[in-house]
PDB file of C-alpha atoms in Angstrom:
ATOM      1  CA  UNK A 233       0.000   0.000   0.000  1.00 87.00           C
ATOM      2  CA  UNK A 234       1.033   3.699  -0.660  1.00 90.00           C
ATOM      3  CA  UNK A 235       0.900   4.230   2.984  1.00 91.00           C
ATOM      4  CA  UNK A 236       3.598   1.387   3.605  1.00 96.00           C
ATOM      5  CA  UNK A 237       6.169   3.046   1.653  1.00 97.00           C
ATOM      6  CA  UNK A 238       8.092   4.959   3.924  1.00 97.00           C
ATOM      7  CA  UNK A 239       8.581   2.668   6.662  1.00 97.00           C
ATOM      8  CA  UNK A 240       9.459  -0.003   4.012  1.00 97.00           C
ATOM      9  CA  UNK A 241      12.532   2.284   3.050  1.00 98.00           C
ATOM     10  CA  UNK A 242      13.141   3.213   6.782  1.00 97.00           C
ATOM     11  CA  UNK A 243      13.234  -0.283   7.701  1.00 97.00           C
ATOM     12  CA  UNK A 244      15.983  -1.090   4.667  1.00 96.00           C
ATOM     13  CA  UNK A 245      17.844   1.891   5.843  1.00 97.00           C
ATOM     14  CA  UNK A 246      17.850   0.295   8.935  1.00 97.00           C
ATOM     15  CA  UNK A 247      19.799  -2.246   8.326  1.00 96.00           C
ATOM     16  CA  UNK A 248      22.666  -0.173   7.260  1.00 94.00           C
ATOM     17  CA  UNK A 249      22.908  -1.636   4.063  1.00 94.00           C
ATOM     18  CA  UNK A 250      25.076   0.494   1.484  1.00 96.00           C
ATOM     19  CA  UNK A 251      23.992   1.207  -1.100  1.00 96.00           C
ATOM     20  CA  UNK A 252      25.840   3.459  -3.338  1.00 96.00           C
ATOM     21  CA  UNK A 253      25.347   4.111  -7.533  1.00 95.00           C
ATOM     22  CA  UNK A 254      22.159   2.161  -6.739  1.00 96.00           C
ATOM     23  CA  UNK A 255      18.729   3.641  -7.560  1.00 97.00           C
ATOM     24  CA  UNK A 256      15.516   2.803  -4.926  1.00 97.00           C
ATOM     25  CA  UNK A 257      12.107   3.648  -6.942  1.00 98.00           C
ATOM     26  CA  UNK A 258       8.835   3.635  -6.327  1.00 97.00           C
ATOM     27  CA  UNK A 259       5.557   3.308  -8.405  1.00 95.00           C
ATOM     28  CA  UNK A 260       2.588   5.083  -6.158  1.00 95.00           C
ATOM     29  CA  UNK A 261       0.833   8.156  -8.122  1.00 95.00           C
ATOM     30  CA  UNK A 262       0.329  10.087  -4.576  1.00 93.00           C
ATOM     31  CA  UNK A 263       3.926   9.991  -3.487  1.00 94.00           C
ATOM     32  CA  UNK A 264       6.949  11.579  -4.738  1.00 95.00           C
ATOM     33  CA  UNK A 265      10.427  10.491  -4.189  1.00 97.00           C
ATOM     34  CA  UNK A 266      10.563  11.938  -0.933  1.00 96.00           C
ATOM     35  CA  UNK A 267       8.797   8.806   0.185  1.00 97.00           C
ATOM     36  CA  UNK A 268      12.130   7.107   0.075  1.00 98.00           C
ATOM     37  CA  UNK A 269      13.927  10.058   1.520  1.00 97.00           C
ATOM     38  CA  UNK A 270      15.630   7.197   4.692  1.00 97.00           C
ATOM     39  CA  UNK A 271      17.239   5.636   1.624  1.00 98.00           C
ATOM     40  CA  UNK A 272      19.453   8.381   0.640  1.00 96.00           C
ATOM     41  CA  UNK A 273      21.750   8.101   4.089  1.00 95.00           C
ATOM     42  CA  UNK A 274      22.226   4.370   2.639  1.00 97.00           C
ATOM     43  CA  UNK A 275      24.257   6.252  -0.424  1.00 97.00           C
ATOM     44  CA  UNK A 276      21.569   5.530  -2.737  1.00 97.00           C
ATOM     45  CA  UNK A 277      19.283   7.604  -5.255  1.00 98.00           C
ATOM     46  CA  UNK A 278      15.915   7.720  -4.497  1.00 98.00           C
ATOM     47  CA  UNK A 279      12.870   8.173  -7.339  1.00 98.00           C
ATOM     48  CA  UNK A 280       9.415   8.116  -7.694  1.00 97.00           C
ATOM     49  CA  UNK A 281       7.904   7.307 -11.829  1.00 97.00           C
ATOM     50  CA  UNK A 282       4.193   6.275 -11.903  1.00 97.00           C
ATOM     51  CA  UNK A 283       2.583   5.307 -15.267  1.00 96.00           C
ATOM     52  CA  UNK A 284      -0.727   6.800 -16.120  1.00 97.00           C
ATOM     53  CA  UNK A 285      -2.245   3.997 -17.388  1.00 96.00           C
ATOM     54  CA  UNK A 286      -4.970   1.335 -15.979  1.00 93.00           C
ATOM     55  CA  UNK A 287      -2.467  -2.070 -15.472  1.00 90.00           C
ATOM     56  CA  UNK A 288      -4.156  -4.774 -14.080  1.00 87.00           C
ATOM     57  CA  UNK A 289      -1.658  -7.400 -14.726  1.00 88.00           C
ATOM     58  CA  UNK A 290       0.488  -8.385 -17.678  1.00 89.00           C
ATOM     59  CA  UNK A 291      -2.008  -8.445 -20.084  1.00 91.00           C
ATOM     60  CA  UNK A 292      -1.963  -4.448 -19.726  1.00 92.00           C
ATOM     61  CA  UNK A 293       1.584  -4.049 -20.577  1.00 92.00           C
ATOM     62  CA  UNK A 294       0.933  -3.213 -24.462  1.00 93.00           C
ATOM     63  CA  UNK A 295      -1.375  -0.442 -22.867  1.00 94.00           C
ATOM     64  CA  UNK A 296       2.239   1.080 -21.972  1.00 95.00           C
ATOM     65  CA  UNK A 297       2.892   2.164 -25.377  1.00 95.00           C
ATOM     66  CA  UNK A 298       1.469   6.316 -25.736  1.00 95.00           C
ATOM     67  CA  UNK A 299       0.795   6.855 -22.085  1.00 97.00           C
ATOM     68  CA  UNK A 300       2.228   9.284 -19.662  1.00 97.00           C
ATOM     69  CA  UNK A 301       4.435   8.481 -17.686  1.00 97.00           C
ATOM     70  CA  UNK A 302       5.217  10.911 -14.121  1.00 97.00           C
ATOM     71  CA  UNK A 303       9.158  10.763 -13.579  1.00 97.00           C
ATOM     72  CA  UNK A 304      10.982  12.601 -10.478  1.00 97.00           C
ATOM     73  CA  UNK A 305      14.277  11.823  -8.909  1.00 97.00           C
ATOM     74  CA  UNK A 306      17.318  12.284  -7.697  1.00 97.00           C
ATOM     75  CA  UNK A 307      19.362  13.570 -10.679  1.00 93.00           C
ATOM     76  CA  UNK A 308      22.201  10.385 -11.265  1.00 91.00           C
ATOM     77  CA  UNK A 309      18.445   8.845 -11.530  1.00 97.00           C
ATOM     78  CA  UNK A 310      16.210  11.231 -13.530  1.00 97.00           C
ATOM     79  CA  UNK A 311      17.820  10.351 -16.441  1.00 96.00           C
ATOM     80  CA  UNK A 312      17.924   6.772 -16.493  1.00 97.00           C
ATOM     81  CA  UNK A 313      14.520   6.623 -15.487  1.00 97.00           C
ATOM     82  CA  UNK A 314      13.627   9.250 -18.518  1.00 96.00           C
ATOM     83  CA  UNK A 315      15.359   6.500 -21.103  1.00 96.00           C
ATOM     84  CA  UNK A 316      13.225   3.882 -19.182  1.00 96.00           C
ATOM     85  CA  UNK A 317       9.783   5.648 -19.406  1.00 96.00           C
ATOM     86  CA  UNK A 318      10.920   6.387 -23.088  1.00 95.00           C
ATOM     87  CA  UNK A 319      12.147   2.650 -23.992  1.00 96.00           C
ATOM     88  CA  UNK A 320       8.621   1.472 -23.044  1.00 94.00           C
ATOM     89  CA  UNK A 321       6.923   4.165 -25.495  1.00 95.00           C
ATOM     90  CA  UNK A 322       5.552   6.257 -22.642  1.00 97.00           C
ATOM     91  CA  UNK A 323       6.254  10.020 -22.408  1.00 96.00           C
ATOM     92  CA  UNK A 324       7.984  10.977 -19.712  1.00 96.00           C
ATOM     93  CA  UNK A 325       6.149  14.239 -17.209  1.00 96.00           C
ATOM     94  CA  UNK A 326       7.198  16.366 -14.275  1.00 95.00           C
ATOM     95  CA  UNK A 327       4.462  17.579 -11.764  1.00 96.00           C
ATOM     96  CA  UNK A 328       4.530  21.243  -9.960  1.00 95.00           C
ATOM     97  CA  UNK A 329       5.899  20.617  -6.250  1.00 92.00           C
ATOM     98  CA  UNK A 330       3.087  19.783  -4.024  1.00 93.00           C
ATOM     99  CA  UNK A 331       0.381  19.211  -7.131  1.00 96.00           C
ATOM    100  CA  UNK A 332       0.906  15.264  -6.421  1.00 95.00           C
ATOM    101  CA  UNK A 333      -2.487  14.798  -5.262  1.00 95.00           C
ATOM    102  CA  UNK A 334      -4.384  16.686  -8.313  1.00 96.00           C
ATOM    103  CA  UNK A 335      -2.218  14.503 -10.000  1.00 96.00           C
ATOM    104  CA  UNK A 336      -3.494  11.577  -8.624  1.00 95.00           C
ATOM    105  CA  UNK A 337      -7.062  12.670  -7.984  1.00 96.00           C
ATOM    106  CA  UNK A 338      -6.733  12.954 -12.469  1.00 96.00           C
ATOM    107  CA  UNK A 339      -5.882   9.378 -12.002  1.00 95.00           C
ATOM    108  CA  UNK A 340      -8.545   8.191 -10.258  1.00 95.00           C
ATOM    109  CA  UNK A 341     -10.811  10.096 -12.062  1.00 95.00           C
ATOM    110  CA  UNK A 342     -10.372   9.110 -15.335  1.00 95.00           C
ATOM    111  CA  UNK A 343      -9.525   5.368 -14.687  1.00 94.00           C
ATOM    112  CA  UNK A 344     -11.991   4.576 -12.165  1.00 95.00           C
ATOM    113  CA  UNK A 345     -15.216   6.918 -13.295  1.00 95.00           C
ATOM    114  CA  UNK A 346     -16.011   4.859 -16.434  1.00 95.00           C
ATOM    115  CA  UNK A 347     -16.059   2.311 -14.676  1.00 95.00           C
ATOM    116  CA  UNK A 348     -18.261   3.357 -12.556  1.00 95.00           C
ATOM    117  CA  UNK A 349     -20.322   4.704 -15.223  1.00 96.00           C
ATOM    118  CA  UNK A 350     -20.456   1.478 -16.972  1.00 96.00           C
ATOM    119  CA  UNK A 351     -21.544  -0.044 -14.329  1.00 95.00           C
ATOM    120  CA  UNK A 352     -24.433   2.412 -13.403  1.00 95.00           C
ATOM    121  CA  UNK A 353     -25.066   2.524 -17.114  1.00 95.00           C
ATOM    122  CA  UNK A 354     -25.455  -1.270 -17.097  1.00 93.00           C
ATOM    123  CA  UNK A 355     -27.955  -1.806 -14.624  1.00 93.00           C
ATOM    124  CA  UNK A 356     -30.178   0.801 -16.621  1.00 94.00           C
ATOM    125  CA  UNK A 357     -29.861  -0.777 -19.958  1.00 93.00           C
ATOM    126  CA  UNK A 358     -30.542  -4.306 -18.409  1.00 90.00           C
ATOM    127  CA  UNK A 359     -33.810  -2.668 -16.385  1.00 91.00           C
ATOM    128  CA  UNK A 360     -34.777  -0.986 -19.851  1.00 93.00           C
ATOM    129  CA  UNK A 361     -34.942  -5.049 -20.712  1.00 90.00           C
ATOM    130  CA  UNK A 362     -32.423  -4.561 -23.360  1.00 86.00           C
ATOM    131  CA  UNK A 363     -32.082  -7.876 -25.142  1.00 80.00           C
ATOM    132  CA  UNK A 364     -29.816  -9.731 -28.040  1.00 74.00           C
ATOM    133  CA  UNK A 365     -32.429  -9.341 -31.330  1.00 71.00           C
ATOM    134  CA  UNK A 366     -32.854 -12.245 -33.430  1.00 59.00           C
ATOM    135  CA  UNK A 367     -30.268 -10.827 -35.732  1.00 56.00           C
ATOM    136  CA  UNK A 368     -27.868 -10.901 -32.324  1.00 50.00           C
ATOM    137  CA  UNK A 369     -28.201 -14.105 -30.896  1.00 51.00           C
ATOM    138  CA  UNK A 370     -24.312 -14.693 -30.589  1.00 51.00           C
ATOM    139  CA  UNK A 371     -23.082 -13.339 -27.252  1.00 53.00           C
ATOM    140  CA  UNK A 372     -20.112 -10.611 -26.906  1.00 53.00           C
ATOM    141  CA  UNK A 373     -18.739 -12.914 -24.828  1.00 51.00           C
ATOM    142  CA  UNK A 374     -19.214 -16.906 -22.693  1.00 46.00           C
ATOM    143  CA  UNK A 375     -20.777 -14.059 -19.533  1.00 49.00           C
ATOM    144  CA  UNK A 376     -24.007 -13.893 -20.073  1.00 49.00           C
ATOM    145  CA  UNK A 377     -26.038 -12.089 -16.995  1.00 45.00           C
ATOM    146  CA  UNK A 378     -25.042  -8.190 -18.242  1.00 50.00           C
ATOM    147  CA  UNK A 379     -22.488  -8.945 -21.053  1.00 79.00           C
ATOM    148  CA  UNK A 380     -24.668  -7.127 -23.545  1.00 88.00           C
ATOM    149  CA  UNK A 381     -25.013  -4.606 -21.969  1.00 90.00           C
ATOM    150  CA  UNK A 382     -21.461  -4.091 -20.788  1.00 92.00           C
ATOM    151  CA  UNK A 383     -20.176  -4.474 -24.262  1.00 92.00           C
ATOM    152  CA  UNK A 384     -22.731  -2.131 -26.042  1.00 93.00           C
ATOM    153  CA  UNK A 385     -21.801   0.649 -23.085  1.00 95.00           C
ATOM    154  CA  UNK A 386     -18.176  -0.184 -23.586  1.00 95.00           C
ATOM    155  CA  UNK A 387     -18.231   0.275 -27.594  1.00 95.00           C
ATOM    156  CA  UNK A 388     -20.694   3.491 -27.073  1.00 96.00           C
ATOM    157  CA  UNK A 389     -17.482   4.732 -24.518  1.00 96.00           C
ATOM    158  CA  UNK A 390     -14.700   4.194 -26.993  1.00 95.00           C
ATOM    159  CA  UNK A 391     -17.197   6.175 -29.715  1.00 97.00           C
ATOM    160  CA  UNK A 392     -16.770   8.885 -27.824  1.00 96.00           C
ATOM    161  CA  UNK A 393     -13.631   8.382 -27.026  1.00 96.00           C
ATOM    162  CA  UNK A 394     -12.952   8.143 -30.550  1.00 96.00           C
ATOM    163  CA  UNK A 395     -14.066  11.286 -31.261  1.00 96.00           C
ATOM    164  CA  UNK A 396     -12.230  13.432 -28.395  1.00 96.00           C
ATOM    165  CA  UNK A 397      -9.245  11.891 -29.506  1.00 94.00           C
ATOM    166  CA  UNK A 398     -10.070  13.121 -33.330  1.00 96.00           C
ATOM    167  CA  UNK A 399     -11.873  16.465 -32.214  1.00 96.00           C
ATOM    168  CA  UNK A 400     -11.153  17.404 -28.894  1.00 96.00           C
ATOM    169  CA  UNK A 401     -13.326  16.953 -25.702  1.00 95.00           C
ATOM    170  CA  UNK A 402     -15.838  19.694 -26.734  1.00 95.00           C
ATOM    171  CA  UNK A 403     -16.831  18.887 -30.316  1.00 95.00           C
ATOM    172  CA  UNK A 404     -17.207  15.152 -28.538  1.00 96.00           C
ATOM    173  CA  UNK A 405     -20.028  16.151 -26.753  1.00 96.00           C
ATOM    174  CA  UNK A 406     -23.234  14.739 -27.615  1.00 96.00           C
ATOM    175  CA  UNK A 407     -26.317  14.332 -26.363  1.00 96.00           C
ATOM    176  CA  UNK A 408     -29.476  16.144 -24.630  1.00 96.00           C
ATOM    177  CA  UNK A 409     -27.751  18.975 -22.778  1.00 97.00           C
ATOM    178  CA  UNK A 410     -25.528  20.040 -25.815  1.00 95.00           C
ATOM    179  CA  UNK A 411     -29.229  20.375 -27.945  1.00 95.00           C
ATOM    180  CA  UNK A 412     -30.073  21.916 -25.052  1.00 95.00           C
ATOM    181  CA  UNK A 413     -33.507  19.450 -24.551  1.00 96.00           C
ATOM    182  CA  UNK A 414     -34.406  20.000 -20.929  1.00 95.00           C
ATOM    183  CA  UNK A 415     -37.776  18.024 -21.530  1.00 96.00           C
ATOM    184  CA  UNK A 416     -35.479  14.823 -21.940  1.00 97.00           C
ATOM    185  CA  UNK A 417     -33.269  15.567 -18.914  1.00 96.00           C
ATOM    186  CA  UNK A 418     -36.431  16.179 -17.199  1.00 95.00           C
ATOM    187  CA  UNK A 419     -38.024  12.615 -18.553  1.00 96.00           C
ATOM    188  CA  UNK A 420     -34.752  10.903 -17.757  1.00 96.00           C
ATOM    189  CA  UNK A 421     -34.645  11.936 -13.779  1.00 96.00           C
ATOM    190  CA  UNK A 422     -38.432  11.432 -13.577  1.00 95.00           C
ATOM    191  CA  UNK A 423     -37.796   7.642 -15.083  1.00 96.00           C
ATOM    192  CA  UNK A 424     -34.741   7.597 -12.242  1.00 95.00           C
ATOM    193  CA  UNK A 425     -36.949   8.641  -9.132  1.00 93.00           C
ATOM    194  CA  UNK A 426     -36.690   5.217  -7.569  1.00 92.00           C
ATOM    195  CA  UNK A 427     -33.123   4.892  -8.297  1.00 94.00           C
ATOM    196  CA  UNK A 428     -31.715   8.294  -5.687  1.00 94.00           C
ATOM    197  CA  UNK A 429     -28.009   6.850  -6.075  1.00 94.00           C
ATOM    198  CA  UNK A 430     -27.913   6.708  -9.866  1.00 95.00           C
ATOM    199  CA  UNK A 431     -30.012   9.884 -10.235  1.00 95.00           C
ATOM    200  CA  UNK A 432     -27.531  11.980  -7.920  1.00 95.00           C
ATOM    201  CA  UNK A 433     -24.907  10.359 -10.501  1.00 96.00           C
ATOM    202  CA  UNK A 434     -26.826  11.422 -13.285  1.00 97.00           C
ATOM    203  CA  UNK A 435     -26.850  15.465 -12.043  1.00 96.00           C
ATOM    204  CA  UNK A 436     -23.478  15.481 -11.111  1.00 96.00           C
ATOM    205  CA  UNK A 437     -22.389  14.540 -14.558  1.00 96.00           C
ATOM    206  CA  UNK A 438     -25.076  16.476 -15.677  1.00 97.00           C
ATOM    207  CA  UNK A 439     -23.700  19.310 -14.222  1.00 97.00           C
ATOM    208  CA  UNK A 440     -19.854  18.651 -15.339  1.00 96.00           C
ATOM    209  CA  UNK A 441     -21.142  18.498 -18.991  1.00 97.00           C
ATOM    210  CA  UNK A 442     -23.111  21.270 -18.954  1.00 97.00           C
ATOM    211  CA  UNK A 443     -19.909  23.023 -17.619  1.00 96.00           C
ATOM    212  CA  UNK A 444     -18.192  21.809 -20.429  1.00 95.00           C
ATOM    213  CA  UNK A 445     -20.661  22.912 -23.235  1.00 96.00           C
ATOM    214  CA  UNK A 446     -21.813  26.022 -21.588  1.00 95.00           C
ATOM    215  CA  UNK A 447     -25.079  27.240 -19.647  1.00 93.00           C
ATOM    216  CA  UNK A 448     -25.658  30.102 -21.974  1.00 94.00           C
ATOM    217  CA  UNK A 449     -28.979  29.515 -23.149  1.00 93.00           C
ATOM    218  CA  UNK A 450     -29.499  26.639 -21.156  1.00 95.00           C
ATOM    219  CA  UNK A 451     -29.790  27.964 -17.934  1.00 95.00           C
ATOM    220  CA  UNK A 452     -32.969  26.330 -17.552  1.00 95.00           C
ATOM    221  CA  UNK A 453     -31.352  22.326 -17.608  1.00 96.00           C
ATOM    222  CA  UNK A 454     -28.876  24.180 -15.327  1.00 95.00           C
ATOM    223  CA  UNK A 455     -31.785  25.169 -12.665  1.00 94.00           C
ATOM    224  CA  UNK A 456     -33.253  21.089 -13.604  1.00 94.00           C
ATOM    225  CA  UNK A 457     -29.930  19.250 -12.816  1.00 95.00           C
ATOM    226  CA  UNK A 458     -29.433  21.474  -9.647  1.00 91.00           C
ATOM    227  CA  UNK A 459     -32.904  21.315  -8.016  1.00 71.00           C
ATOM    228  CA  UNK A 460     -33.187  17.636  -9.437  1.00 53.00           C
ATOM    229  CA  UNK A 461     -36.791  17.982 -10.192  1.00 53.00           C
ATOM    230  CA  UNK A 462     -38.517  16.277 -13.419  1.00 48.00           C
ATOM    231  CA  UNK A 463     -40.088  19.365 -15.346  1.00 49.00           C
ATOM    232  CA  UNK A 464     -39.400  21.442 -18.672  1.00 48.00           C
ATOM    233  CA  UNK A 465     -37.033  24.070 -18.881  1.00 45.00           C
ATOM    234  CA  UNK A 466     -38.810  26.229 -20.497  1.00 45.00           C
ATOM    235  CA  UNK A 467     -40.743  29.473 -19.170  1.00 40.00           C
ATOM    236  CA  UNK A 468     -43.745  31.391 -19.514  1.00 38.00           C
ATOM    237  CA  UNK A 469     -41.876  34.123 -21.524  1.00 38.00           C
ATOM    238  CA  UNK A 470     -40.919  31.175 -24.176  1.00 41.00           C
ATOM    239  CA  UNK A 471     -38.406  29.192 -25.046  1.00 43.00           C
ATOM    240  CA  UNK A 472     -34.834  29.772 -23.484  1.00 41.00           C
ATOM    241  CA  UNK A 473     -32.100  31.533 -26.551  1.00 41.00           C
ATOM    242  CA  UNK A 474     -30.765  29.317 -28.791  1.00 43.00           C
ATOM    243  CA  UNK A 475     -27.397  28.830 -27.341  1.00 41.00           C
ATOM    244  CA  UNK A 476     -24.214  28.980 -29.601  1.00 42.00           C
ATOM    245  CA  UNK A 477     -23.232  25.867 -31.937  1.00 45.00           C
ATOM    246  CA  UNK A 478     -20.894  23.585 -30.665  1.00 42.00           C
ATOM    247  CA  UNK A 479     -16.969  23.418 -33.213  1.00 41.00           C
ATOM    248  CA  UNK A 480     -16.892  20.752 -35.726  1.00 43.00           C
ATOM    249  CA  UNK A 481     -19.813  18.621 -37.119  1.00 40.00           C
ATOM    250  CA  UNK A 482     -23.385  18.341 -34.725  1.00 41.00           C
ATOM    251  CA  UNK A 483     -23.446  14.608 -34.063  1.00 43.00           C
ATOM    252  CA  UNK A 484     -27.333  13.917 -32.346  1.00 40.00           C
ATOM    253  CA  UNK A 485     -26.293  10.639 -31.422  1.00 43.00           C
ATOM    254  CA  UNK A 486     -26.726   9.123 -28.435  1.00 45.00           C
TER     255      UNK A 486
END
């Protein structure tokens, strides 16, 4: 664990081992080299290179090739551990003093949210009875109870992922908010009411796309993901201004 870090190094310091022209590393996102700061007194060079990339065993390693990859250490260090990062296709980083745990709160953000999305995501498609049609009768995979459902979410994810990558983050968006059709958000959180967890999940990335696209003339989903209650954002005086259009090609789809 991150945690154990420094009183792994204090404990190898305490055995007075020497250690000079040797290099001590760690891996942990949160933690720069001064984690291993008991090692230098052993004569060694102390580092800290994390790659930004989801590796869940071996079978991740090709996942290596195009990521980031956060390097910091002493300096006989910094450089080997720049031709490392390098030699596995990564590209090597620095992060700003004291920034670690932005850093690392990135990290967890963007590895762990889809997943969390899928999963959320998964349990709606499979209570919307979303079934193979006769024209799909062969599985995605031998895991039947939400496969389908997991694999359509996971090929609509790398659509969009697809297109950020080819368009940038922005022209990406799709979707209700960026038409700016508060009587779908609305229809969505009323079909959510007796799921609270999932619809607070729903606002709060809601809210973060909205930010993204921009509440001018759409202050009215803005008011509808805030208070969290199911009705059209629309007034008496009419229809809120249509807002600006969106870089690149309008894609309506999901």
């Amino acid at each position: 664990p991150d945690r154990a870090i420094t009183s792994v190094a204090a404990a190898i310091a305490a055995t007075g081992a020497a250690l000079p022209g040797r290099g001590v590393v760690h891996c942990c996102a949160s933690r720069g080299p001064e984690a291993l700061a008991a090692l230098r007194g052993t004569g060694a060079a102390v580092g800290a290179v994390h790659p930004l990339q989801a590796l869940a065993g071996e079978r991740s390693a090709p996942l290596l090739e195009g990521s980031l990859m956060a390097v910091e250490a002493d300096p006989p260090l910094d450089a080997v551990l720049q031709r490392l990062a390098a030699d596995l296709g990564c590209r090597p980083v620095t992060i700003a003093p004291g920034a670690r745990p932005l850093y690392h709160a990135a990290a967890v953000l963007a590895a762990n949210g889809p997943l969390a999305l899928l999963d959320a995501g998964a349990e709606l498609l499979s209570a919307a009875g979303v079934a193979a049609g006769r024209a799909g009768e062969v599985p995605f995979s031998a895991d039947p109870p939400v496969a389908l459902a997991e694999a359509g979410l996971i090929a609509l994810m790398r659509g969009a992922l697809a297109n950020a990558e080819r368009a940038g983050v922005r022209a990406a968006l799709t979707g209700p908010i960026t038409r700016g059709d508060g009587v779908t958000i609305a229809a969505h959180l009323t079909a959510l009411g007796r799921r609270p967890e999932v619809a607070r999940l729903y606002r709060a990335i809601g809210r973060a796309t909205l930010h993204l696209a921009g509440e001018e003339g759409r202050e009215g989903i803005a008011r509808l993901l805030e208070e969290g209650r199911p009705r059209p954002c629309s007034s008496p005086a009419g229809p809120p201004a249509p807002h600006p259009p969106l870089p690149e090609e309008p894609d309506p789809w999901p």
